[in-house]
């Protein structure tokens, strides 16, 4: 750690914080880097170096020229194959309503698209769990459990089979009828 940073807690600004800092500098053009450093300390409760302030202001055009999808990310790691990820994300958006897209499905689609787009030259690229998590973070994809056991049932089949099942069950006593989930009742046998 450099001597001029002694006592300064290591911290990182998010894109939202950087954008706010740049906007503040535009509104207060006479502010020095020391003033901006103190302002960041007061507003965000972060201790940052003056070089961080300087670098943020130098790259201020990045924060205004394009909107990033996930602005809470502190460090952006670009994708190795951005065209592939763009196609993969479009495929994800197309199929997410029809199919429950799992991580394994996204990875297999990515391998398929890599083969189609770049050929055998890049077949050694590994779409790991880390890659999958970064892909989801870059495109703000969250995993939710869409449905449980009942989600796999086709309602038309139930409406057709229910009267038949009731007719069969009329031949049995109520004590002999149980749900397969009620396996704890086997002790009575």
GROMACS .gro file of C-alpha atoms in nm:
model
  189
    1UNK     CA    1   0.000   0.000   0.000
    2UNK     CA    2   0.137   0.340  -0.093
    3UNK     CA    3   0.233   0.574   0.186
    4UNK     CA    4  -0.019   0.840   0.082
    5UNK     CA    5  -0.301   0.587   0.125
    6UNK     CA    6  -0.223   0.482   0.482
    7UNK     CA    7  -0.540   0.454   0.683
    8UNK     CA    8  -0.763   0.458   0.375
    9UNK     CA    9  -0.996   0.161   0.368
   10UNK     CA   10  -0.990  -0.020   0.034
   11UNK     CA   11  -1.324   0.023  -0.138
   12UNK     CA   12  -1.474   0.026  -0.484
   13UNK     CA   13  -1.740   0.248  -0.636
   14UNK     CA   14  -2.031   0.098  -0.825
   15UNK     CA   15  -2.134   0.239  -1.162
   16UNK     CA   16  -2.426   0.423  -1.001
   17UNK     CA   17  -2.188   0.585  -0.754
   18UNK     CA   18  -1.946   0.680  -1.033
   19UNK     CA   19  -2.226   0.834  -1.237
   20UNK     CA   20  -2.347   1.033  -0.934
   21UNK     CA   21  -1.991   1.153  -0.873
   22UNK     CA   22  -1.958   1.267  -1.236
   23UNK     CA   23  -2.292   1.449  -1.218
   24UNK     CA   24  -2.181   1.621  -0.896
   25UNK     CA   25  -1.856   1.731  -1.065
   26UNK     CA   26  -2.054   1.873  -1.359
   27UNK     CA   27  -2.275   2.069  -1.118
   28UNK     CA   28  -1.973   2.186  -0.914
   29UNK     CA   29  -1.691   2.236  -1.169
   30UNK     CA   30  -1.464   2.421  -0.926
   31UNK     CA   31  -1.448   2.125  -0.685
   32UNK     CA   32  -1.099   1.986  -0.630
   33UNK     CA   33  -1.020   1.617  -0.607
   34UNK     CA   34  -0.983   1.653  -0.232
   35UNK     CA   35  -1.333   1.808  -0.215
   36UNK     CA   36  -1.473   1.525  -0.426
   37UNK     CA   37  -1.298   1.269  -0.207
   38UNK     CA   38  -1.463   1.420   0.103
   39UNK     CA   39  -1.801   1.436  -0.075
   40UNK     CA   40  -1.780   1.063  -0.158
   41UNK     CA   41  -1.693   0.994   0.206
   42UNK     CA   42  -2.000   1.185   0.325
   43UNK     CA   43  -2.252   1.064   0.066
   44UNK     CA   44  -2.152   0.699   0.019
   45UNK     CA   45  -1.962   0.639   0.345
   46UNK     CA   46  -1.662   0.516   0.143
   47UNK     CA   47  -1.298   0.607   0.163
   48UNK     CA   48  -1.148   0.629  -0.183
   49UNK     CA   49  -0.815   0.758  -0.306
   50UNK     CA   50  -0.776   1.070  -0.514
   51UNK     CA   51  -0.651   0.853  -0.801
   52UNK     CA   52  -0.986   0.671  -0.797
   53UNK     CA   53  -1.161   1.007  -0.822
   54UNK     CA   54  -0.929   1.110  -1.105
   55UNK     CA   55  -0.980   0.784  -1.299
   56UNK     CA   56  -1.355   0.806  -1.256
   57UNK     CA   57  -1.365   1.160  -1.392
   58UNK     CA   58  -1.140   1.067  -1.688
   59UNK     CA   59  -1.376   0.788  -1.788
   60UNK     CA   60  -1.693   0.987  -1.717
   61UNK     CA   61  -1.810   0.955  -2.076
   62UNK     CA   62  -1.855   0.578  -2.020
   63UNK     CA   63  -2.119   0.640  -1.756
   64UNK     CA   64  -2.323   0.876  -1.972
   65UNK     CA   65  -2.276   0.738  -2.324
   66UNK     CA   66  -2.427   0.395  -2.273
   67UNK     CA   67  -2.653   0.243  -2.015
   68UNK     CA   68  -2.513  -0.074  -1.867
   69UNK     CA   69  -2.759  -0.351  -1.795
   70UNK     CA   70  -2.642  -0.410  -1.439
   71UNK     CA   71  -2.510  -0.089  -1.288
   72UNK     CA   72  -2.455  -0.233  -0.939
   73UNK     CA   73  -2.157  -0.434  -1.061
   74UNK     CA   74  -1.831  -0.292  -0.929
   75UNK     CA   75  -1.600  -0.442  -1.189
   76UNK     CA   76  -1.700  -0.531  -1.543
   77UNK     CA   77  -1.539  -0.829  -1.709
   78UNK     CA   78  -1.613  -0.835  -2.076
   79UNK     CA   79  -1.724  -1.153  -2.245
   80UNK     CA   80  -1.475  -1.353  -2.450
   81UNK     CA   81  -1.735  -1.408  -2.723
   82UNK     CA   82  -1.974  -1.109  -2.712
   83UNK     CA   83  -2.151  -1.205  -3.038
   84UNK     CA   84  -2.214  -1.555  -2.905
   85UNK     CA   85  -2.354  -1.415  -2.580
   86UNK     CA   86  -2.581  -1.179  -2.770
   87UNK     CA   87  -2.726  -1.469  -2.972
   88UNK     CA   88  -2.749  -1.685  -2.661
   89UNK     CA   89  -2.934  -1.412  -2.468
   90UNK     CA   90  -3.181  -1.367  -2.756
   91UNK     CA   91  -3.238  -1.743  -2.757
   92UNK     CA   92  -3.289  -1.734  -2.381
   93UNK     CA   93  -3.549  -1.459  -2.412
   94UNK     CA   94  -3.729  -1.649  -2.686
   95UNK     CA   95  -3.755  -1.976  -2.494
   96UNK     CA   96  -3.785  -1.866  -2.132
   97UNK     CA   97  -4.165  -1.856  -2.139
   98UNK     CA   98  -4.198  -2.196  -2.306
   99UNK     CA   99  -3.929  -2.392  -2.126
  100UNK     CA  100  -3.779  -2.370  -1.781
  101UNK     CA  101  -3.426  -2.271  -1.887
  102UNK     CA  102  -3.179  -2.434  -1.650
  103UNK     CA  103  -2.812  -2.352  -1.627
  104UNK     CA  104  -2.724  -2.678  -1.801
  105UNK     CA  105  -2.950  -2.587  -2.090
  106UNK     CA  106  -2.787  -2.244  -2.124
  107UNK     CA  107  -2.441  -2.403  -2.120
  108UNK     CA  108  -2.532  -2.665  -2.382
  109UNK     CA  109  -2.686  -2.397  -2.608
  110UNK     CA  110  -2.369  -2.191  -2.566
  111UNK     CA  111  -2.154  -2.488  -2.675
  112UNK     CA  112  -2.386  -2.546  -2.970
  113UNK     CA  113  -2.366  -2.179  -3.077
  114UNK     CA  114  -1.988  -2.175  -3.031
  115UNK     CA  115  -1.957  -2.471  -3.266
  116UNK     CA  116  -2.188  -2.312  -3.524
  117UNK     CA  117  -2.039  -1.963  -3.509
  118UNK     CA  118  -1.667  -2.029  -3.466
  119UNK     CA  119  -1.617  -2.392  -3.574
  120UNK     CA  120  -1.372  -2.639  -3.422
  121UNK     CA  121  -1.104  -2.379  -3.351
  122UNK     CA  122  -1.261  -2.282  -3.018
  123UNK     CA  123  -1.402  -2.618  -2.910
  124UNK     CA  124  -1.177  -2.623  -2.601
  125UNK     CA  125  -1.352  -2.322  -2.444
  126UNK     CA  126  -1.519  -2.437  -2.123
  127UNK     CA  127  -1.857  -2.293  -2.034
  128UNK     CA  128  -1.806  -2.341  -1.662
  129UNK     CA  129  -2.032  -2.257  -1.371
  130UNK     CA  130  -1.830  -1.938  -1.324
  131UNK     CA  131  -1.893  -1.841  -1.686
  132UNK     CA  132  -2.263  -1.915  -1.638
  133UNK     CA  133  -2.284  -1.696  -1.328
  134UNK     CA  134  -2.104  -1.408  -1.504
  135UNK     CA  135  -2.332  -1.450  -1.809
  136UNK     CA  136  -2.635  -1.426  -1.582
  137UNK     CA  137  -2.490  -1.121  -1.405
  138UNK     CA  138  -2.411  -0.945  -1.733
  139UNK     CA  139  -2.765  -0.997  -1.861
  140UNK     CA  140  -2.942  -0.966  -1.522
  141UNK     CA  141  -3.087  -1.317  -1.537
  142UNK     CA  142  -3.227  -1.445  -1.211
  143UNK     CA  143  -3.324  -1.803  -1.141
  144UNK     CA  144  -3.663  -1.868  -0.993
  145UNK     CA  145  -3.842  -2.189  -0.921
  146UNK     CA  146  -4.126  -2.153  -1.168
  147UNK     CA  147  -4.334  -2.444  -1.049
  148UNK     CA  148  -4.310  -2.750  -0.830
  149UNK     CA  149  -4.468  -3.088  -0.856
  150UNK     CA  150  -4.800  -2.955  -0.985
  151UNK     CA  151  -4.636  -2.774  -1.275
  152UNK     CA  152  -4.578  -3.097  -1.466
  153UNK     CA  153  -4.948  -3.193  -1.475
  154UNK     CA  154  -5.155  -3.160  -1.791
  155UNK     CA  155  -5.496  -3.036  -1.676
  156UNK     CA  156  -5.684  -3.178  -1.977
  157UNK     CA  157  -5.575  -3.530  -1.881
  158UNK     CA  158  -5.692  -3.478  -1.523
  159UNK     CA  159  -6.037  -3.361  -1.629
  160UNK     CA  160  -6.071  -3.670  -1.846
  161UNK     CA  161  -5.937  -3.921  -1.589
  162UNK     CA  162  -6.095  -3.787  -1.269
  163UNK     CA  163  -6.445  -3.940  -1.321
  164UNK     CA  164  -6.286  -4.277  -1.400
  165UNK     CA  165  -6.071  -4.263  -1.087
  166UNK     CA  166  -6.374  -4.175  -0.870
  167UNK     CA  167  -6.568  -4.471  -1.013
  168UNK     CA  168  -6.285  -4.709  -0.927
  169UNK     CA  169  -6.244  -4.565  -0.576
  170UNK     CA  170  -6.611  -4.628  -0.493
  171UNK     CA  171  -6.525  -4.999  -0.467
  172UNK     CA  172  -6.288  -4.937  -0.173
  173UNK     CA  173  -6.328  -4.827   0.189
  174UNK     CA  174  -6.199  -4.479   0.277
  175UNK     CA  175  -5.938  -4.628   0.512
  176UNK     CA  176  -5.784  -4.816   0.217
  177UNK     CA  177  -5.745  -4.507  -0.002
  178UNK     CA  178  -5.434  -4.293   0.043
  179UNK     CA  179  -5.211  -4.060  -0.151
  180UNK     CA  180  -4.871  -4.191  -0.261
  181UNK     CA  181  -4.712  -3.899  -0.078
  182UNK     CA  182  -4.853  -4.044   0.243
  183UNK     CA  183  -4.596  -4.322   0.262
  184UNK     CA  184  -4.581  -4.287   0.639
  185UNK     CA  185  -4.914  -4.474   0.642
  186UNK     CA  186  -4.740  -4.795   0.533
  187UNK     CA  187  -4.689  -4.892   0.898
  188UNK     CA  188  -5.061  -4.971   0.916
  189UNK     CA  189  -5.016  -5.249   0.657
   0.00000   0.00000   0.00000
